[in-house]
Each structure stands twice: as C-alpha cells, then as structure tokens.
Tab-separated table of C-alpha atoms and ligand atoms in Angstrom:
chain	number	residue	atom	x	y	z
I	1	MET	CA	-61.749	-98.477	-20.618
I	2	ARG	CA	-60.814	-101.269	-18.175
I	3	SER	CA	-59.512	-104.457	-19.759
I	4	SER	CA	-61.625	-107.581	-19.469
I	5	ALA	CA	-59.794	-110.079	-21.686
I	6	GLU	CA	-59.140	-112.606	-18.918
I	7	SER	CA	-62.710	-112.430	-17.596
I	8	GLN	CA	-64.091	-112.783	-21.107
I	9	ALA	CA	-61.946	-115.858	-21.744
I	10	LEU	CA	-63.006	-117.372	-18.431
I	11	PHE	CA	-66.658	-116.639	-19.158
I	12	GLU	CA	-66.376	-118.365	-22.554
I	13	LYS	CA	-64.984	-121.434	-20.834
I	14	ALA	CA	-67.460	-121.261	-17.954
I	15	GLN	CA	-70.408	-121.258	-20.342
I	16	GLN	CA	-69.236	-124.571	-21.810
I	17	TRP	CA	-69.524	-126.370	-18.492
I	18	ILE	CA	-71.755	-124.278	-16.204
I	19	PRO	CA	-75.345	-123.279	-17.072
I	20	GLY	CA	-75.234	-119.615	-18.064
I	21	GLY	CA	-71.570	-119.649	-17.014
I	22	VAL	CA	-72.565	-118.979	-13.417
I	23	ASN	CA	-73.449	-120.908	-10.302
I	24	SER	CA	-76.158	-118.439	-9.353
I	25	PRO	CA	-78.234	-116.578	-11.980
I	26	VAL	CA	-78.022	-113.048	-10.612
I	27	ARG	CA	-74.228	-113.099	-11.152
I	28	ALA	CA	-74.690	-113.321	-14.930
I	29	PHE	CA	-75.305	-109.566	-15.417
I	30	ARG	CA	-78.433	-110.421	-17.471
I	31	ALA	CA	-80.334	-107.496	-15.897
I	32	VAL	CA	-77.672	-104.936	-16.791
I	33	GLY	CA	-76.225	-106.416	-19.974
I	34	GLY	CA	-72.640	-107.337	-20.712
I	35	ASN	CA	-70.683	-110.191	-19.204
I	36	PRO	CA	-69.623	-110.664	-15.599
I	37	PHE	CA	-66.058	-110.107	-14.450
I	38	PHE	CA	-64.336	-112.927	-12.574
I	39	ALA	CA	-63.154	-112.146	-9.047
I	40	VAL	CA	-59.750	-113.513	-8.102
I	41	ARG	CA	-59.128	-111.738	-4.785
I	42	ALA	CA	-61.007	-109.680	-2.243
I	43	SER	CA	-59.755	-107.892	0.833
I	44	GLY	CA	-61.460	-105.253	2.969
I	45	ALA	CA	-63.815	-103.214	0.801
I	46	THR	CA	-62.020	-104.129	-2.431
I	47	VAL	CA	-62.425	-106.855	-5.029
I	48	TRP	CA	-59.917	-107.522	-7.812
I	49	ASP	CA	-60.882	-109.206	-11.087
I	50	SER	CA	-58.860	-111.512	-13.320
I	51	ASP	CA	-57.666	-108.528	-15.371
I	52	ASP	CA	-56.374	-106.849	-12.213
I	53	ASN	CA	-59.085	-104.192	-12.198
I	54	GLU	CA	-60.065	-103.206	-8.675
I	55	TYR	CA	-63.475	-102.204	-7.399
I	56	ILE	CA	-64.933	-100.748	-4.248
I	57	ASP	CA	-67.433	-103.489	-3.455
I	58	TYR	CA	-70.999	-102.726	-2.270
I	59	VAL	CA	-72.320	-106.255	-2.889
I	60	GLY	CA	-70.221	-107.834	-0.143
I	61	THR	CA	-70.928	-111.325	-1.506
I	62	TRP	CA	-74.662	-110.430	-1.200
I	63	GLY	CA	-74.440	-109.581	2.486
I	64	PRO	CA	-72.044	-111.886	4.383
I	65	ALA	CA	-68.998	-109.569	4.226
I	66	ILE	CA	-70.134	-107.243	7.031
I	67	LEU	CA	-66.535	-106.974	8.327
I	68	GLY	CA	-65.232	-106.610	4.782
I	69	HIS	CA	-63.569	-109.343	2.744
I	70	ALA	CA	-61.058	-111.770	4.291
I	71	PRO	CA	-60.940	-110.175	7.742
I	72	ARG	CA	-57.936	-111.547	9.650
I	73	VAL	CA	-60.136	-112.888	12.459
I	74	VAL	CA	-62.059	-115.029	9.972
I	75	VAL	CA	-59.088	-116.148	7.883
I	76	GLU	CA	-57.151	-117.231	10.983
I	77	ALA	CA	-60.195	-118.950	12.499
I	78	VAL	CA	-60.794	-120.959	9.318
I	79	GLN	CA	-57.076	-121.786	8.880
I	80	ASN	CA	-56.890	-122.981	12.481
I	81	ALA	CA	-60.092	-125.026	12.197
I	82	ALA	CA	-58.909	-126.619	8.955
I	83	GLU	CA	-55.751	-127.867	10.683
I	84	HIS	CA	-58.014	-129.975	12.907
I	85	GLY	CA	-60.233	-131.383	10.141
I	86	THR	CA	-62.546	-129.922	7.522
I	87	SER	CA	-65.691	-131.833	8.458
I	88	PHE	CA	-66.687	-134.323	11.131
I	89	GLY	CA	-70.398	-135.117	10.734
I	90	ILE	CA	-70.109	-135.442	14.504
I	91	PRO	CA	-71.222	-132.794	17.036
I	92	ASN	CA	-68.388	-130.318	17.600
I	93	PRO	CA	-67.781	-127.524	20.142
I	94	LEU	CA	-67.997	-124.758	17.516
I	95	GLU	CA	-71.638	-125.654	16.834
I	96	VAL	CA	-72.395	-125.147	20.519
I	97	ARG	CA	-70.623	-121.785	20.553
I	98	MET	CA	-72.501	-120.663	17.424
I	99	ALA	CA	-75.863	-121.666	18.933
I	100	GLU	CA	-74.999	-119.848	22.157
I	101	LEU	CA	-74.086	-116.667	20.252
I	102	VAL	CA	-77.316	-116.709	18.225
I	103	VAL	CA	-79.557	-117.455	21.221
I	104	ASN	CA	-77.875	-114.749	23.316
I	105	ALA	CA	-78.183	-112.181	20.521
I	106	VAL	CA	-81.781	-112.796	19.388
I	107	PRO	CA	-84.329	-112.850	22.253
I	108	SER	CA	-87.002	-114.645	20.185
I	109	VAL	CA	-84.644	-117.572	19.557
I	110	GLU	CA	-84.518	-120.159	22.362
I	111	LYS	CA	-83.154	-122.933	20.121
I	112	VAL	CA	-81.487	-122.856	16.697
I	113	ARG	CA	-80.652	-125.450	14.045
I	114	MET	CA	-77.776	-124.884	11.619
I	115	CYS	CA	-78.020	-125.741	7.909
I	116	ASN	CA	-76.093	-124.798	4.773
I	117	SER	CA	-77.955	-121.986	3.033
I	118	GLY	CA	-80.720	-119.460	3.417
I	119	THR	CA	-82.870	-121.606	1.154
I	120	GLU	CA	-82.502	-124.580	3.486
I	121	ALA	CA	-83.327	-122.337	6.440
I	122	THR	CA	-86.598	-121.021	4.994
I	123	MET	CA	-87.592	-124.393	3.531
I	124	SER	CA	-87.094	-126.004	6.937
I	125	ALA	CA	-88.828	-123.178	8.801
I	126	ILE	CA	-92.035	-123.455	6.762
I	127	ARG	CA	-92.012	-127.252	7.100
I	128	LEU	CA	-91.645	-126.773	10.854
I	129	ALA	CA	-94.456	-124.178	10.896
I	130	ARG	CA	-96.736	-126.631	9.094
I	131	GLY	CA	-95.707	-129.517	11.351
I	132	PHE	CA	-96.192	-127.504	14.539
I	133	THR	CA	-99.585	-126.001	13.587
I	134	LYS	CA	-100.782	-129.052	11.589
I	135	ARG	CA	-101.955	-126.559	8.945
I	136	ASN	CA	-100.929	-126.303	5.292
I	137	LYS	CA	-101.204	-122.777	3.926
I	138	ILE	CA	-98.333	-120.290	3.997
I	139	ILE	CA	-98.650	-116.571	3.182
I	140	LYS	CA	-95.734	-114.912	1.399
I	141	PHE	CA	-95.446	-111.490	-0.208
I	142	GLU	CA	-94.781	-110.435	-3.802
I	143	GLY	CA	-91.163	-109.479	-4.295
I	144	CYS	CA	-89.915	-111.254	-1.202
I	145	TYR	CA	-87.287	-113.856	-1.983
I	146	HIS	CA	-86.737	-116.748	0.392
I	147	GLY	CA	-84.320	-118.790	-1.708
I	148	HIS	CA	-85.328	-121.277	-4.368
I	149	VAL	CA	-87.782	-123.270	-2.265
I	150	ASP	CA	-90.362	-124.831	-4.636
I	151	SER	CA	-93.412	-123.626	-2.729
I	152	LEU	CA	-92.018	-120.100	-2.275
I	153	LEU	CA	-90.876	-119.511	-5.862
I	154	VAL	CA	-94.035	-117.569	-6.500
I	155	LYS	CA	-93.721	-113.878	-7.382
I	156	ALA	CA	-90.274	-114.141	-5.834
I	157	GLY	CA	-87.689	-111.389	-5.860
I	158	SER	CA	-83.921	-111.277	-6.400
I	159	GLY	CA	-82.679	-113.289	-9.359
I	160	ALA	CA	-86.168	-114.636	-10.087
I	161	LEU	CA	-87.537	-111.098	-10.460
I	162	THR	CA	-84.372	-109.877	-12.179
I	163	LEU	CA	-84.697	-112.554	-14.837
I	164	GLY	CA	-88.454	-112.109	-15.125
I	165	GLN	CA	-89.090	-115.560	-13.698
I	166	PRO	CA	-90.825	-114.794	-10.400
I	167	ASP	CA	-92.727	-118.067	-10.921
I	168	SER	CA	-90.200	-120.729	-11.908
I	169	ALA	CA	-90.694	-123.499	-14.468
I	170	GLY	CA	-90.462	-126.983	-13.018
I	171	VAL	CA	-92.622	-126.299	-9.976
I	172	PRO	CA	-95.883	-128.279	-10.277
I	173	PRO	CA	-99.024	-126.259	-9.410
I	174	GLU	CA	-99.652	-128.669	-6.563
I	175	PHE	CA	-96.451	-127.468	-4.871
I	176	THR	CA	-97.630	-123.864	-4.754
I	177	SER	CA	-101.322	-124.542	-4.217
I	178	GLN	CA	-100.831	-124.001	-0.489
I	179	THR	CA	-98.991	-120.719	-0.954
I	180	ILE	CA	-100.984	-117.496	-0.693
I	181	VAL	CA	-99.180	-114.551	-2.299
I	182	LEU	CA	-100.135	-111.028	-1.226
I	183	PRO	CA	-98.841	-107.518	-1.874
I	184	PHE	CA	-96.481	-106.287	0.871
I	185	ASN	CA	-97.574	-103.390	3.091
I	186	ASP	CA	-101.278	-104.106	2.378
I	187	VAL	CA	-103.161	-104.721	5.626
I	188	GLU	CA	-106.528	-105.429	3.990
I	189	ALA	CA	-105.031	-108.135	1.758
I	190	VAL	CA	-103.793	-110.001	4.837
I	191	ARG	CA	-107.101	-109.527	6.650
I	192	GLY	CA	-108.895	-110.983	3.608
I	193	ALA	CA	-106.607	-114.009	3.461
I	194	PHE	CA	-107.252	-114.810	7.125
I	195	ALA	CA	-110.994	-114.265	6.632
I	196	ASP	CA	-110.955	-116.810	3.800
I	197	HIS	CA	-108.387	-119.312	5.102
I	198	GLY	CA	-107.593	-118.455	8.723
I	199	PRO	CA	-107.950	-121.937	10.256
I	200	ASP	CA	-105.616	-123.412	7.603
I	201	ILE	CA	-102.860	-120.804	7.632
I	202	ALA	CA	-99.729	-122.281	9.207
I	203	GLY	CA	-97.918	-118.987	9.037
I	204	ILE	CA	-96.698	-115.895	7.264
I	205	ILE	CA	-93.109	-115.786	6.017
I	206	LEU	CA	-91.641	-112.426	5.089
I	207	GLU	CA	-88.506	-110.412	4.825
I	208	PRO	CA	-89.198	-107.841	7.565
I	209	VAL	CA	-87.316	-105.416	5.316
I	210	PRO	CA	-87.836	-106.652	1.735
I	211	ALA	CA	-84.451	-106.316	0.034
I	212	ASN	CA	-84.862	-108.571	-2.982
I	213	ALA	CA	-86.811	-106.117	-5.087
I	214	GLY	CA	-84.439	-103.298	-4.273
I	215	LEU	CA	-85.107	-102.212	-0.689
I	216	TYR	CA	-88.311	-100.912	0.815
I	217	LEU	CA	-89.503	-100.616	4.403
I	218	PRO	CA	-92.580	-101.895	6.227
I	219	ARG	CA	-95.078	-99.078	6.666
I	220	GLU	CA	-95.611	-97.779	10.211
I	221	GLY	CA	-97.445	-100.446	12.231
I	222	TYR	CA	-97.418	-103.087	9.493
I	223	LEU	CA	-95.134	-105.567	11.258
I	224	GLU	CA	-97.075	-105.071	14.491
I	225	PHE	CA	-100.270	-105.852	12.552
I	226	LEU	CA	-98.777	-109.077	11.171
I	227	ARG	CA	-97.695	-110.058	14.684
I	228	GLU	CA	-101.202	-109.462	16.039
I	229	ILE	CA	-103.169	-111.187	13.288
I	230	THR	CA	-100.967	-114.306	13.315
I	231	ALA	CA	-101.232	-114.552	17.122
I	232	GLU	CA	-105.004	-114.082	16.909
I	233	HIS	CA	-105.290	-117.000	14.468
I	234	GLU	CA	-102.617	-119.163	16.140
I	235	SER	CA	-100.542	-118.978	12.950
I	236	LEU	CA	-96.784	-118.483	13.129
I	237	LEU	CA	-94.926	-115.313	12.187
I	238	VAL	CA	-91.724	-116.330	10.393
I	239	PHE	CA	-89.097	-113.623	9.815
I	240	ASP	CA	-86.722	-114.401	6.993
I	241	GLU	CA	-83.670	-112.570	8.340
I	242	VAL	CA	-81.201	-114.286	6.062
I	243	MET	CA	-80.159	-110.832	4.859
I	244	THR	CA	-81.146	-108.598	7.812
I	245	GLY	CA	-80.048	-110.946	10.591
I	246	PHE	CA	-76.889	-109.687	12.349
I	247	ARG	CA	-76.766	-107.065	9.543
I	248	LEU	CA	-79.237	-104.521	10.984
I	249	GLY	CA	-77.940	-105.124	14.503
I	250	LEU	CA	-77.255	-108.148	16.689
I	251	ALA	CA	-81.003	-108.802	16.879
I	252	GLY	CA	-81.517	-107.957	13.201
I	253	ALA	CA	-84.710	-106.371	11.921
I	254	GLN	CA	-86.761	-107.846	14.778
I	255	GLY	CA	-84.532	-105.954	17.197
I	256	ARG	CA	-84.848	-102.695	15.240
I	257	PHE	CA	-88.626	-102.910	14.958
I	258	GLY	CA	-89.296	-104.504	18.357
I	259	ILE	CA	-91.222	-107.470	16.977
I	260	THR	CA	-91.029	-111.012	18.387
I	261	PRO	CA	-91.544	-113.532	15.557
I	262	ASP	CA	-92.201	-117.205	16.279
I	263	LEU	CA	-89.432	-118.430	13.952
I	264	SER	CA	-86.479	-116.652	12.347
I	265	CYS	CA	-84.248	-117.677	9.448
I	266	PHE	CA	-80.608	-116.656	9.189
I	267	GLY	CA	-77.723	-116.940	6.729
I	268	LYS	CA	-75.039	-114.801	5.101
I	269	VAL	CA	-73.431	-112.868	8.040
I	270	ILE	CA	-73.579	-115.875	10.408
I	271	GLY	CA	-71.421	-117.859	7.999
I	272	GLY	CA	-68.726	-115.212	7.595
I	273	GLY	CA	-68.719	-115.992	3.880
I	274	LEU	CA	-68.857	-119.769	4.232
I	275	PRO	CA	-72.021	-121.764	3.436
I	276	VAL	CA	-74.268	-121.390	6.487
I	277	GLY	CA	-77.997	-121.041	7.122
I	278	ALA	CA	-79.921	-121.385	10.367
I	279	PHE	CA	-83.443	-121.213	11.726
I	280	GLY	CA	-84.579	-120.811	15.288
I	281	GLY	CA	-87.382	-119.848	17.606
I	282	ARG	CA	-89.311	-120.873	20.690
I	283	SER	CA	-88.309	-124.239	22.182
I	284	GLU	CA	-91.872	-125.580	22.001
I	285	ILE	CA	-91.728	-125.150	18.215
I	286	MET	CA	-88.080	-126.161	17.685
I	287	ASP	CA	-88.532	-129.316	19.755
I	288	CYS	CA	-90.842	-130.615	17.000
I	289	LEU	CA	-87.705	-131.184	14.911
I	290	ALA	CA	-86.087	-134.594	14.544
I	291	PRO	CA	-84.622	-136.336	16.438
I	292	ASP	CA	-86.977	-135.147	19.248
I	293	GLY	CA	-90.056	-134.498	17.144
I	294	PRO	CA	-91.838	-135.575	13.958
I	295	VAL	CA	-90.593	-132.829	11.600
I	296	TYR	CA	-87.605	-134.161	9.707
I	297	GLN	CA	-84.701	-131.910	8.758
I	298	ALA	CA	-81.030	-132.821	8.239
I	299	GLY	CA	-77.718	-131.925	6.557
I	300	THR	CA	-74.381	-133.659	6.055
I	301	LEU	CA	-72.431	-130.439	6.443
I	302	SER	CA	-74.739	-128.623	8.849
I	303	GLY	CA	-72.566	-127.174	11.640
I	304	ASN	CA	-69.444	-127.759	9.575
I	305	PRO	CA	-66.418	-126.758	11.692
I	306	LEU	CA	-64.907	-124.410	9.091
I	307	ALA	CA	-68.216	-122.628	8.550
I	308	MET	CA	-68.827	-122.430	12.278
I	309	ALA	CA	-65.316	-121.096	12.879
I	310	ALA	CA	-65.894	-118.338	10.312
I	311	GLY	CA	-69.353	-117.465	11.642
I	312	VAL	CA	-68.319	-117.502	15.289
I	313	ALA	CA	-65.383	-115.192	14.498
I	314	VAL	CA	-67.749	-112.698	12.833
I	315	LEU	CA	-70.434	-112.789	15.516
I	316	GLU	CA	-67.832	-112.317	18.252
I	317	ALA	CA	-66.444	-109.304	16.347
I	318	LEU	CA	-69.973	-107.810	16.168
I	319	ARG	CA	-70.900	-108.297	19.825
I	320	ASP	CA	-69.916	-104.870	21.166
I	321	GLY	CA	-72.041	-103.098	18.572
I	322	ALA	CA	-69.273	-100.746	17.406
I	323	VAL	CA	-69.352	-102.117	13.851
I	324	TYR	CA	-73.035	-101.214	13.486
I	325	GLU	CA	-72.472	-97.602	14.484
I	326	LYS	CA	-69.709	-97.302	11.898
I	327	ILE	CA	-71.442	-99.009	8.957
I	328	ASP	CA	-74.769	-97.262	9.561
I	329	ALA	CA	-73.054	-93.854	9.579
I	330	LEU	CA	-71.087	-94.633	6.405
I	331	ALA	CA	-74.230	-95.873	4.666
I	332	GLN	CA	-76.023	-92.657	5.650
I	333	ALA	CA	-73.178	-90.622	4.145
I	334	LEU	CA	-73.306	-92.729	0.980
I	335	SER	CA	-77.062	-92.293	0.534
I	336	ASP	CA	-76.838	-88.559	1.224
I	337	GLY	CA	-73.994	-88.215	-1.269
I	338	LEU	CA	-75.768	-90.185	-3.981
I	339	ALA	CA	-78.932	-88.139	-3.495
I	340	LYS	CA	-76.944	-84.894	-3.908
I	341	ALA	CA	-75.188	-86.262	-6.998
I	342	ALA	CA	-78.514	-87.250	-8.572
I	343	LYS	CA	-80.048	-83.863	-7.807
I	344	ALA	CA	-77.087	-82.069	-9.365
I	345	ALA	CA	-77.399	-84.255	-12.456
I	346	GLY	CA	-81.178	-83.817	-12.632
I	347	VAL	CA	-81.737	-87.582	-12.325
I	348	ALA	CA	-84.818	-88.842	-10.436
I	349	VAL	CA	-83.778	-91.381	-7.811
I	350	GLN	CA	-85.242	-92.770	-4.598
I	351	LEU	CA	-82.516	-93.513	-2.047
I	352	GLN	CA	-84.011	-96.041	0.383
I	353	ARG	CA	-81.895	-97.176	3.322
I	354	ILE	CA	-81.998	-98.909	6.682
I	355	GLY	CA	-78.792	-99.395	8.624
I	356	SER	CA	-76.009	-100.419	6.249
I	357	MET	CA	-78.415	-101.700	3.576
I	358	SER	CA	-79.616	-99.418	0.807
I	359	CYS	CA	-80.988	-99.198	-2.720
I	360	CYS	CA	-80.934	-96.433	-5.333
I	361	TYR	CA	-84.144	-96.764	-7.360
I	362	PHE	CA	-84.224	-94.843	-10.624
I	363	ALA	CA	-87.799	-93.820	-9.935
I	364	ASN	CA	-89.864	-90.670	-9.462
I	365	ALA	CA	-91.691	-91.752	-6.309
I	366	PRO	CA	-90.853	-93.691	-3.124
I	367	VAL	CA	-91.172	-97.484	-3.343
I	368	HIS	CA	-93.260	-99.479	-0.836
I	369	ASN	CA	-93.839	-102.782	-2.648
I	370	MET	CA	-92.872	-104.856	-5.665
I	371	ALA	CA	-95.365	-103.252	-8.048
I	372	GLU	CA	-93.908	-99.812	-7.333
I	373	ALA	CA	-90.355	-101.189	-7.585
I	374	MET	CA	-91.219	-102.481	-11.042
I	375	GLN	CA	-91.883	-98.874	-12.124
I	376	SER	CA	-88.193	-98.046	-11.780
I	377	ASP	CA	-86.144	-97.305	-14.909
I	378	ARG	CA	-84.118	-100.472	-15.382
I	379	ASP	CA	-82.404	-99.257	-18.544
I	380	ARG	CA	-81.135	-96.221	-16.717
I	381	PHE	CA	-80.031	-98.451	-13.846
I	382	GLY	CA	-78.078	-100.634	-16.314
I	383	LYS	CA	-76.243	-97.595	-17.683
I	384	TYR	CA	-75.520	-96.426	-14.139
I	385	PHE	CA	-74.219	-99.887	-13.180
I	386	HIS	CA	-71.747	-100.017	-16.065
I	387	GLY	CA	-70.706	-96.416	-15.598
I	388	MET	CA	-69.894	-97.090	-11.954
I	389	LEU	CA	-68.031	-100.266	-12.890
I	390	GLU	CA	-65.845	-98.212	-15.251
I	391	GLU	CA	-65.173	-95.866	-12.332
I	392	GLY	CA	-64.078	-98.800	-10.158
I	393	VAL	CA	-67.257	-99.188	-8.114
I	394	TYR	CA	-69.137	-102.520	-8.042
I	395	ILE	CA	-72.799	-102.340	-7.102
I	396	ALA	CA	-75.338	-105.174	-7.413
I	397	PRO	CA	-75.952	-106.027	-11.105
I	398	SER	CA	-79.705	-105.570	-10.741
I	399	GLN	CA	-82.112	-102.810	-9.744
I	400	PHE	CA	-83.836	-105.462	-7.639
I	401	GLU	CA	-81.043	-105.962	-5.115
I	402	ALA	CA	-79.773	-104.105	-2.073
I	403	GLY	CA	-76.284	-102.712	-1.475
I	404	PHE	CA	-74.185	-103.175	1.645
I	405	VAL	CA	-71.555	-101.112	3.433
I	406	SER	CA	-68.988	-103.045	5.476
I	407	ALA	CA	-66.743	-102.193	8.409
I	408	ALA	CA	-63.850	-102.153	5.918
I	409	HIS	CA	-65.331	-99.211	3.988
I	410	ASP	CA	-64.185	-95.756	5.058
I	411	GLU	CA	-64.934	-92.109	4.311
I	412	ALA	CA	-62.435	-92.074	1.448
I	413	ALA	CA	-64.243	-94.978	-0.230
I	414	ILE	CA	-67.598	-93.256	0.226
I	415	GLU	CA	-66.214	-89.987	-1.187
I	416	LYS	CA	-64.753	-91.821	-4.208
I	417	THR	CA	-68.078	-93.573	-4.788
I	418	VAL	CA	-70.083	-90.352	-4.563
I	419	ALA	CA	-67.677	-88.590	-6.925
I	420	ALA	CA	-68.005	-91.472	-9.397
I	421	ALA	CA	-71.800	-91.314	-9.145
I	422	GLY	CA	-71.704	-87.564	-9.751
I	423	LYS	CA	-69.801	-88.157	-12.980
I	424	VAL	CA	-71.849	-91.138	-14.151
I	425	MET	CA	-75.251	-89.674	-13.384
I	426	LYS	CA	-74.482	-86.660	-15.592
I	427	SER	CA	-74.112	-89.111	-18.491
I	428	LEU	CA	-77.439	-90.917	-17.932
T	1	KE4	P1	-79.292	-118.693	-0.165
T	1	KE4	O1	-79.998	-120.019	-0.385
T	1	KE4	O2	-78.937	-118.002	-1.471
T	1	KE4	O3	-78.119	-118.800	0.805
T	1	KE4	O4	-80.334	-117.715	0.594
T	1	KE4	C1	-81.586	-117.491	0.012
T	1	KE4	C2	-82.171	-116.215	0.580
T	1	KE4	C3	-83.176	-116.320	1.523
T	1	KE4	N1	-83.723	-115.214	2.082
T	1	KE4	C4	-83.300	-113.977	1.724
T	1	KE4	C5	-83.933	-112.784	2.368
T	1	KE4	C6	-82.269	-113.814	0.765
T	1	KE4	O5	-81.859	-112.569	0.428
T	1	KE4	C7	-81.694	-114.951	0.175
T	1	KE4	C8	-80.621	-114.861	-0.883
T	1	KE4	N2	-80.267	-113.548	-1.318
T	1	KE4	C9	-79.793	-113.450	-2.678
T	1	KE4	C10	-79.454	-111.981	-2.977
T	1	KE4	N3	-80.555	-111.115	-2.836
T	1	KE4	C11	-78.628	-114.334	-2.933
T	1	KE4	C12	-77.846	-114.038	-4.190
T	1	KE4	C13	-77.977	-115.170	-5.187
T	1	KE4	O6	-79.087	-115.718	-5.340
T	1	KE4	O7	-76.935	-115.479	-5.840
C-alpha cells in the first residue's frame, strides 16, 4: 500500500482555504472516491507525489505535456525568457513567432489571437461568431465541454459531467436561452435545428473528437455534414481543438478529417504547460475583433512571454512530425494491450482511440455519444483507477476523460502499464 500521509495532510490544509481543496473540480477524485495525491515533481512520463510515490502519467496535465513533463527545450526556453522579464503587456517578438507557427500549421487559420485558457478561447470564438454573423443562437452538443463559459455550460462534459452538474448553478436561463443543445453524431437533430432556427444560428461549436465524456469519434461523414449545413445557412463551423489541436497532428483533428472550419480554438499543447489559449480563422472573420472591428476581446497576460516561449518551444519540436508517429504507435500498443488484458480477465471494455488520445470505457458496446457513455460502469472504473494507482499508473480520475501518451513514454512504460492492468482487471 503506497503511503499518502503527506498528501492527506496537504489536502486537509488545502480544504481550509481552497474550495474542495482544488483549483479545478476534476482533480478532486470525486468521481473515483478517495482523496487526490499532491504532485511535487514531474519529468518525462513520470509524476512524483509528496510521499515520493511515482506514477507513469497518462493525464499529461490534461493534454499539454505532449513532449512529456519538463522537456529541456521548454524549461530552457522559459528560464531564458524569464531572465528578460516575466510579462510586458507590450507586443513582443515571441507572440509573432507563435502566430506564425499556428498559421503555418493550420491551413484554416489566417489570423490568430492569443488568450490565457481554453475557456477564454471558446468564449471569444462564439462572441466573434455572433458578431460576424449578427445572429444569436449557437448549437453545441451534449457531452462536449468547452470550458466554463456561461452559455456553454449546458449538458457539458468533463468535470461538469463527472460531478453530475452538466448544467451549472449560477447561470441565469437568459444566458443559455440562445444555446441549442443536440446529441452528437445525430444528423437529423442538426437538420431539425436549422429547419427551426436556421436564419438565427450564428454557428455550431463542437469538439471534432469529443474527449470530455471519455472519447468517441464522429461517425463517417458527420463532420462533412456539419461543414455543409453550416455553409448552406451561412453559419460558422467552430472547431474546439483545445484538446485535439497540435495533439492529433500539426493541423489537429481538422487535418486528420480534412475539414476546414471557419474558426478554431486552441489551448493545452500550444502553451507547453503554461496558461495559453488561442482562437483563429479566416481574416475576414478575425478582423472583426478589436482594435480593428466591433467585437471586443482582451487579456492582460495574453501573449505572455513565458507562455509564448514554452509554446513556441513545443510547436518547433513538433514540426517535423516525428513525435506524432511515435506517440500514435505507443498509444496503439497501449490500447491493444489493455484490450488483451481485459479479455483475459473477462472484463467488458471498449477501447476507443485516435492518435495518442484514448479512453477505456467499462461498457459492453461501443460509445458514439454522451448517452451511451453514461451507460459505462463508473463503479468498476473507480476500482480500476485506484488499482492502477496502487500499481504506479496514473490515469484520469474520471470515466469521462481521455488519456494521453507523450513522446516521453516508451515501450517499457507501456508494457508496465499493460501488466498492471492485467493484474488489476482480474480483481474487478
Ligand atoms: P481550460 O479553460 O480548462 O484551459 O480549457 C477548457 C476546455 C475547452 N475545450 C476543451 C475541448 C477542453 O478539453 C477544455 C478543458 N479540458 C479539461 C479536461 N478534459 C480541463 C481539465 C480541468 O477542467 O481541470
């Protein structure tokens, strides 16, 4: 049994001064029971807690750690940037380099604006969609999570779904009255919404690969359908690629599926672990943003030099594509190994994966939307989570999250993880 005395003591203290003892709800282990451990160090594919337990990490700080934790290129870039000042609030060369890297990597993005979180990126993107189209309604999908934006906290995924609060308190009905929520992967539902509200729909925002209710894929032709119907109605297609952007390839999910959205939101990977969000798209849309246009959006620390230094270092390390080949292959081996372990243990699982992102649903049938994800056996998942933790493997503390493989993982780590799963699954 690993010791947790230090983490327990820290959690006691944290709960006195921080709501729930955490600065983001999903970290509280509420979905899996028990108390969170406190991380004190992370390097490569490993995280150490305050009781000196070590874990192979498949959360990767919820996506940013695509190169692994504390890669030298990022640490040195941030150290060097810090020597020259930690924030200017004045345009700086690193912002230009970041914008150039994003525009060169994502064909649909002609201009990009930096901000400080994925939430800011999606909030700004839907404001921009409304300002550009002069329409009010936004379509989102059940189970998709776009950060804690008031008007999008409706049947949201991730921590909201995990905690059973897909519709948050504190959001007046007026704030969500312009939000249309539909089941994902349901063509007729979208057709019906446009039939009823077409002229007032500013856009559709979606995770092209929903990964905040576990991970499920768009059905064949679904993204193409959304592209066509939004173009037909002069609504905007907004891809929330906060998680998939620069994770599923340099051009993210839109590159994998060959879809050209009107706006894209980014975060996580482009910050290299520092607080960064971004949104971008066609110049004619982006030029509606202040100071050129009437749609206001701003941020004291947007384009912060430390965050830009970290993000630029990561994007430059990804440019030759070699990382993607490695992490996709390792993730394939992981999913194959977990599936074999489950079969040997007689445990029903659905291993769903794209690139280096995956989810192990404890379910009897494949998952294509939130309703089906909700059929998964969360109790069994909780037991699996804690069993893996005891074996030194840290996966997301919720069935409704995705897992990530980084460039710092290797075959030995995958083999250790699969062996641990083989042992744990036999006990479920
Ligand atoms: P942030 O505001 O947390 O930087 O990004 C919000 C967001 C937007 N869009 C997508 C597709 C996202 O996945 C997220 C945030 N992801 C969650 C994990 N699934 C963050 C973890 C947390 O809330 O602590």
